[in-house]
Amino acid sequence: VSSLAWFMSNQETSFVTIGQRVLASPL
């Protein structure tokens, strides 16, 4: 369970980071 929670948290963090990068430098 802890591994799954960590994976989901990591995925969410990655998604947020990508979103911020896109907003910071839109195509």
PDB file of C-alpha atoms in Angstrom:
ATOM      1  CA  VAL A   1       0.000   0.000   0.000  1.00  0.00           C
ATOM      2  CA  SER A   2       2.779   2.411   0.943  1.00  0.00           C
ATOM      3  CA  SER A   3       4.480   1.710  -2.381  1.00  0.00           C
ATOM      4  CA  LEU A   4       1.276   2.442  -4.290  1.00  0.00           C
ATOM      5  CA  ALA A   5       0.731   5.669  -2.358  1.00  0.00           C
ATOM      6  CA  TRP A   6       4.334   6.724  -3.046  1.00  0.00           C
ATOM      7  CA  PHE A   7       3.928   5.936  -6.751  1.00  0.00           C
ATOM      8  CA  MET A   8       0.706   7.965  -6.983  1.00  0.00           C
ATOM      9  CA  SER A   9       2.304  10.849  -5.070  1.00  0.00           C
ATOM     10  CA  ASN A  10       5.334  10.770  -7.357  1.00  0.00           C
ATOM     11  CA  GLN A  11       3.116  10.753 -10.447  1.00  0.00           C
ATOM     12  CA  GLU A  12       1.123  13.719  -9.115  1.00  0.00           C
ATOM     13  CA  THR A  13       4.319  15.655  -8.392  1.00  0.00           C
ATOM     14  CA  SER A  14       5.645  14.925 -11.883  1.00  0.00           C
ATOM     15  CA  PHE A  15       2.357  16.048 -13.432  1.00  0.00           C
ATOM     16  CA  VAL A  16       2.415  19.307 -11.463  1.00  0.00           C
ATOM     17  CA  THR A  17       6.043  19.936 -12.440  1.00  0.00           C
ATOM     18  CA  ILE A  18       5.243  19.366 -16.129  1.00  0.00           C
ATOM     19  CA  GLY A  19       2.232  21.664 -15.859  1.00  0.00           C
ATOM     20  CA  GLN A  20       4.335  24.419 -14.320  1.00  0.00           C
ATOM     21  CA  ARG A  21       6.954  24.052 -17.073  1.00  0.00           C
ATOM     22  CA  VAL A  22       4.272  24.304 -19.758  1.00  0.00           C
ATOM     23  CA  LEU A  23       2.814  27.408 -18.128  1.00  0.00           C
ATOM     24  CA  ALA A  24       6.280  28.903 -17.656  1.00  0.00           C
ATOM     25  CA  SER A  25       7.214  28.433 -21.321  1.00  0.00           C
ATOM     26  CA  PRO A  26       4.114  27.922 -23.486  1.00  0.00           C
ATOM     27  CA  LEU A  27       4.703  26.678 -27.018  1.00  0.00           C
TER      28      LEU A  27
END
